Structures are given as C-alpha cells and as structure tokens.
Short mmCIF file of C-alpha atoms in Angstrom, two decimals:
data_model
loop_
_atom_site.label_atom_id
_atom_site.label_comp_id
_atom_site.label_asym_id
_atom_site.label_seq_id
_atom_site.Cartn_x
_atom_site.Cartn_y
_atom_site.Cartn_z
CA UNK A 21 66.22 74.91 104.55
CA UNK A 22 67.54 72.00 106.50
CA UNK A 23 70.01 73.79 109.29
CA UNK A 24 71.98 71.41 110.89
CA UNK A 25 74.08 73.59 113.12
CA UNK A 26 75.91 72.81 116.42
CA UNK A 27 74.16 74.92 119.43
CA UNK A 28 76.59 77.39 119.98
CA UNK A 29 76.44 79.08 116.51
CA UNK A 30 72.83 78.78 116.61
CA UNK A 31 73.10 81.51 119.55
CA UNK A 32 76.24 83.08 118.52
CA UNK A 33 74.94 83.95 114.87
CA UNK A 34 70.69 83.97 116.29
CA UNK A 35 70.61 87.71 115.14
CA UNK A 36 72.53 87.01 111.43
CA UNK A 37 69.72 84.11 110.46
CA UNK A 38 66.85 86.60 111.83
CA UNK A 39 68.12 89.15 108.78
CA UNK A 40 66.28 90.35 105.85
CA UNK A 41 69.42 88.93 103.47
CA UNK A 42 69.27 85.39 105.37
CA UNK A 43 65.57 85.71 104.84
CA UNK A 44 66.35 86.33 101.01
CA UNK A 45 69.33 83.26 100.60
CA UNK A 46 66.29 80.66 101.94
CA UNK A 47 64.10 82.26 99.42
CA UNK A 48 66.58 82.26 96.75
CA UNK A 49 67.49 78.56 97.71
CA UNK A 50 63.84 77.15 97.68
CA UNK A 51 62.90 79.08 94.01
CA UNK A 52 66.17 77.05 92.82
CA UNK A 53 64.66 74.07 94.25
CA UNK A 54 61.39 74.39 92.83
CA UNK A 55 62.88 74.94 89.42
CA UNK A 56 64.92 71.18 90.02
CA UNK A 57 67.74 73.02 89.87
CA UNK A 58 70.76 70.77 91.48
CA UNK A 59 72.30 72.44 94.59
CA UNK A 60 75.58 71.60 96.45
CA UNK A 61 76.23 70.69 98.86
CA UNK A 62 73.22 68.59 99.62
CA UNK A 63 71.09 70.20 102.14
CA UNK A 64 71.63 68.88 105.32
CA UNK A 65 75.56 69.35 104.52
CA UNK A 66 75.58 73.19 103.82
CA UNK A 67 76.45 74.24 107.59
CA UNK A 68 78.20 71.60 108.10
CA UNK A 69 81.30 73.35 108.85
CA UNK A 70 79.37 75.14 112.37
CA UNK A 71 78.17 71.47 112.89
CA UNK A 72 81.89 69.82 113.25
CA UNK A 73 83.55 72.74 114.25
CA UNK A 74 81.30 74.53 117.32
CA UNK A 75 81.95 78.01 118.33
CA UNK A 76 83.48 77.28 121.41
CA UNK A 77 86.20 74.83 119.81
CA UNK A 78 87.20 76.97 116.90
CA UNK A 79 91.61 77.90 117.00
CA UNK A 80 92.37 77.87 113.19
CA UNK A 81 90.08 79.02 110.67
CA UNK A 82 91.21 78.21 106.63
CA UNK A 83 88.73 80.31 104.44
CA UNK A 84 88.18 78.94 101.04
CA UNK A 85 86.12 80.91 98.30
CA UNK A 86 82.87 78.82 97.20
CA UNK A 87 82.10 74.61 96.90
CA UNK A 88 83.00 72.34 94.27
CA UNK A 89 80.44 72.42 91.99
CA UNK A 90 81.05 69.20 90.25
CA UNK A 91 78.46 65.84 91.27
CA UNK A 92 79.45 63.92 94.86
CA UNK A 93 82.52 66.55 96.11
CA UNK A 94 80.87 69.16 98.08
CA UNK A 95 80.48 68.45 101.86
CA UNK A 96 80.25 71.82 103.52
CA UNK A 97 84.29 71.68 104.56
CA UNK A 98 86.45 73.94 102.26
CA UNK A 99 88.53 72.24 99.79
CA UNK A 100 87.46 69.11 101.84
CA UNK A 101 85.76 66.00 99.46
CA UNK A 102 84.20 62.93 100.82
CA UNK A 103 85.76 59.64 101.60
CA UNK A 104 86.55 57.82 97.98
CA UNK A 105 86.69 61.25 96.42
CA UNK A 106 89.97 61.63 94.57
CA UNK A 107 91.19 64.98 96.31
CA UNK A 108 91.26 68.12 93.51
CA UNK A 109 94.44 69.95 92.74
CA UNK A 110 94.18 72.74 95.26
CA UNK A 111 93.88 70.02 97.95
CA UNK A 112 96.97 68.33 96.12
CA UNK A 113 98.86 70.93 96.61
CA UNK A 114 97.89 71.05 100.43
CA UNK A 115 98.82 68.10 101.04
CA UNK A 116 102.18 68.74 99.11
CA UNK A 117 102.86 71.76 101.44
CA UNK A 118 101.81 69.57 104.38
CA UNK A 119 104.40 66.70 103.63
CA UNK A 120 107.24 69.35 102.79
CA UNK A 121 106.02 71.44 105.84
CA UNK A 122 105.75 69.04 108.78
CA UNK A 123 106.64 65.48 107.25
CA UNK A 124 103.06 64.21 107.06
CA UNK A 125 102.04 61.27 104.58
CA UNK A 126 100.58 62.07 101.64
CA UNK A 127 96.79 61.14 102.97
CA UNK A 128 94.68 58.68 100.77
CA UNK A 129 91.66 60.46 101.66
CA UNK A 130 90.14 64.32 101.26
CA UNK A 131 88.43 63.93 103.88
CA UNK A 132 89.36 66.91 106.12
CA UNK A 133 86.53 66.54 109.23
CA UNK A 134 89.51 65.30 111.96
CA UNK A 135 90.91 68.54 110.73
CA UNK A 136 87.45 70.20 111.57
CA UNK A 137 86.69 68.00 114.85
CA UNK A 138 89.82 69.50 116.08
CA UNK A 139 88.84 73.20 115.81
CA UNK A 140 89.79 73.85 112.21
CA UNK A 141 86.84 75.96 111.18
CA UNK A 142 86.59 74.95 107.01
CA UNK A 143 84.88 77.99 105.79
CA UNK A 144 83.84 78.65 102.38
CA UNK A 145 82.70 82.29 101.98
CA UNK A 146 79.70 81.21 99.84
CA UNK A 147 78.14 78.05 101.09
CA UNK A 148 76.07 77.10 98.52
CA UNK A 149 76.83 76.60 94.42
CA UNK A 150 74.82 75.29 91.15
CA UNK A 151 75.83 72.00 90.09
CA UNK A 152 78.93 72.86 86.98
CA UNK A 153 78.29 76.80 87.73
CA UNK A 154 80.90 78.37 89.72
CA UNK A 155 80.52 81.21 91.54
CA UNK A 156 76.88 81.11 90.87
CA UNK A 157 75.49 81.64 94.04
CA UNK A 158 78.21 84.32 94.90
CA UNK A 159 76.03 87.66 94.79
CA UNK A 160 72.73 85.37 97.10
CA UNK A 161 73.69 87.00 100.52
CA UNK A 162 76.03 84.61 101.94
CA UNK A 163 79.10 86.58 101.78
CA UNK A 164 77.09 88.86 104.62
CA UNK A 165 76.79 85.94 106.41
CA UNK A 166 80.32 84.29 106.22
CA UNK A 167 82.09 87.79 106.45
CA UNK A 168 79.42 88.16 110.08
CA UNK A 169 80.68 84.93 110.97
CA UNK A 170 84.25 86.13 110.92
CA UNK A 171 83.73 89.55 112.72
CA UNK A 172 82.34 87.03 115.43
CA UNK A 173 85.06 84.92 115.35
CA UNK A 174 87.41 87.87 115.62
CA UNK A 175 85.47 89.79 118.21
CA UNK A 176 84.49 87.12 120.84
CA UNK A 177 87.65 85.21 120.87
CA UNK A 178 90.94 85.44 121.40
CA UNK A 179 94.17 83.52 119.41
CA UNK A 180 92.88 82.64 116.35
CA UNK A 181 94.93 81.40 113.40
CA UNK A 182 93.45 82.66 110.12
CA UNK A 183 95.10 80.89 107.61
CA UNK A 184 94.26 83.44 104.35
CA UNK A 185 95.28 82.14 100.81
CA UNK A 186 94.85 83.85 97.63
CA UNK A 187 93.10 87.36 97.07
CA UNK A 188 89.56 86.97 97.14
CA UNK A 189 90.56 85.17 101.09
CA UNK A 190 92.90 88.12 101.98
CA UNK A 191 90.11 90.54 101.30
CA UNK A 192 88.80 89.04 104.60
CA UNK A 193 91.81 91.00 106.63
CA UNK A 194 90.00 93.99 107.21
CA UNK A 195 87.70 91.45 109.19
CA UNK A 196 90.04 90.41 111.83
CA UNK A 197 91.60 91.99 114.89
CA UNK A 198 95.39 91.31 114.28
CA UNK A 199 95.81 92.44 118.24
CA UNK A 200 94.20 89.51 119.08
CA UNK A 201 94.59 86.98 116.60
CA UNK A 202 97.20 85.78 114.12
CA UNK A 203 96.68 86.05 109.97
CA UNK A 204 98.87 83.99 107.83
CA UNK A 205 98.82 84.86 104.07
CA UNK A 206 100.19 82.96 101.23
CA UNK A 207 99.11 82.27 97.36
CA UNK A 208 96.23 80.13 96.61
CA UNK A 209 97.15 76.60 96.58
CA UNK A 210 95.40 76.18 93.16
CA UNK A 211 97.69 74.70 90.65
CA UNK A 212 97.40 78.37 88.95
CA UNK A 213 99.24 80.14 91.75
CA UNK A 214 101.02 77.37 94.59
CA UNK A 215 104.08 77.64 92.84
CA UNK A 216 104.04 81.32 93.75
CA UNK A 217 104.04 81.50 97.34
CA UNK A 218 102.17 78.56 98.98
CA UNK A 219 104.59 75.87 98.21
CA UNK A 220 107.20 76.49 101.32
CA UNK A 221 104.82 78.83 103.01
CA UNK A 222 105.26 76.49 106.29
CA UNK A 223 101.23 77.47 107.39
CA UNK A 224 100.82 74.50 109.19
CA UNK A 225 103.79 74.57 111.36
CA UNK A 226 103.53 78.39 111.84
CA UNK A 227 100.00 77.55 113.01
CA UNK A 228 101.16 74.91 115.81
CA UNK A 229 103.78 77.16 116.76
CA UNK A 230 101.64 79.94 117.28
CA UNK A 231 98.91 77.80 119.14
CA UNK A 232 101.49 76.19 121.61
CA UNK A 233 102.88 79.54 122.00
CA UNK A 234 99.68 80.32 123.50
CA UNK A 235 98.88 77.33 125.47
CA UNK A 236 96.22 75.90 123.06
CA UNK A 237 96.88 72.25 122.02
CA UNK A 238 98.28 72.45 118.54
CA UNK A 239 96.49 70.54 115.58
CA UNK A 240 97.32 66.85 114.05
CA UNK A 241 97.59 67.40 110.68
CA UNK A 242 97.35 63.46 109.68
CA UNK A 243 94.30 62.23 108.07
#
C-alpha cells in the first residue's frame, strides 16, 4: 500500500502501522485489488489527510464517517471533493452554516486542503470504501486505527477543537480529554438531519474563538 504520510505521523503512529489489524487492512486492501475491485480513494490519496495536515500543525480536527464512494470524489479529506467536483449535500450544508456563521462566500470549489494546510485535520473514521458500496470497508480495521489516531491527538496535545457531528462522530467523545481540549457537537450536516441542529450551530466561529482564546492563530474559513 502506497503510504504517503507526512514524517511526524509516521513516528507518532510507528507502533499503530506495526499492528496485527494494520497488518490485516493491507492484506484486506491488496485481495480487493487482486480481485479488480475499484477502491477509493486512489491509493496514494488514502492518508492524505496526515500528509496535509502533520502532527505538529493539527488545532481543529472535523471527523467525518467513511469516503464518498461514488467515481472521481474521494480525496482522503472528509466531506472534501476535488477541484471541478460539484460539492455533495452535506458539504452544502457546510458551507450554508459557514455563510450564516461567519459571512463567508458561498465557495465555488469543495476543495477543503487550505482548510487542511491550516491545521484542520479532515478525518474520516474509515479511510478506505468500494466504489457505490458504503460502509463497505467499515468492519477492515481502520476504525482501530482512526479511533488510535485520536487518543494521540488527545493525549500528546493540548487545545484541540473537535468539531463532532452526528452520532456515529460523537461516539468518538469517550476518546478525548475534555480537560484539555474543546468538543463541539451538533447534528450531521447531511440534508437528513442539518435542519436539526447544525444549521445555526455557529462551529466555526466557536472554533476561532476558542483558538484565539488560547493564543493559537484562528482558521480562514474562505476557500
């Protein structure tokens, strides 16, 4: 498996990729390879949140559940599509929030890596998916991985914004230290469930206010 990872995960997550289960998701990965099944995101994108967001730079983390599984969306960035991608309804709805919320243009692109460059970690708790299968690669092992990646986060570092929306993300509480770090909890921002609670749930200014409040440069929003 092509791991393109930024150093400091590689040594902050060394012991995680040396486990029997990681051993088990590269196995699982190549047997769907050899079988021509179609994987996304493409390879050399599936870390590619811990390659534009290192370890070191991480103040906001926004957990989303597994990729899109439909052709030329999935880049490795939760709810984030590629440039030219029209953005999907969940990410609609972010960008709603983030116009009634803070003012921001409605972006033309889905293309959330300035969001990630600035220490927005993008994590999807399952990094991998079949092409048109959801969830399918949900029960492979990476859920030990993602939920070790967040014990890290919580553990080694201090101020963290963990922006946690919908249930299967607020599962992910017991996870974090809330005497170090900050947890802000709304509904998903599918179309399903925005109208109950993450329209007007303010996350993004809470989030800057919370970072200043600590003396961390806040995050620019615009795309």
């Amino acid at each position: 498996m092509d791991v393109k990872i930024e150093a400091s995960w590689k040594k902050v997550l060394k012991q995680e990729f040396d486990k029997m289960y990681f051993q088990q998701i590269v196995a699982h990965l190549k047997t769907e390879k050899a079988t021509k099944a179609v994987i996304f995101p493409p390879g050399g994108l599936i870390f590619n949140a811990f390659y534009c967001t290192p370890f070191d730079t991480v103040k906001v983390v926004i957990l989303g559940q597994d990729p899109y599984h439909n052709v030329g969306q999935a880049m490795g960035l939760s709810f984030s599509v590629p440039d030219g991608e029209p953005p999907p309804p969940s990410l609609q709805n972010i960008f709603k929030e983030l116009h009634q919320d803070i003012g921001m243009a409605i972006p033309t692109t889905g293309n959330l890596t300035p969001w990630a460059k600035q220490g927005v970690l993008l994590l999807n708790a399952v990094l991998t998916v079949r092409a048109n299968e959801p969830a399918s690669h949900s029960k492979i092992g990476w859920m030990n991985f993602t939920d070790a990646v967040i014990q890290k986060i919580s553990d080694e570092k201090e101020n963290i914004v963990f922006l946690l929306w919908g249930k299967f993300a607020q599962e992910k509480q017991l996870l974090i230290d809330e005497t170090k770090h900050l947890v802000l909890k709304a509904a998903h921002p599918s179309p399903l469930s925005a109208y109950n609670g993450f329209l007007g749930c303010k996350h993004f200014s809470r989030t800057n206010e919370a970072l200043i409040k600590n003396g961390i440069n806040p995050i620019d929003w615009s795309l």
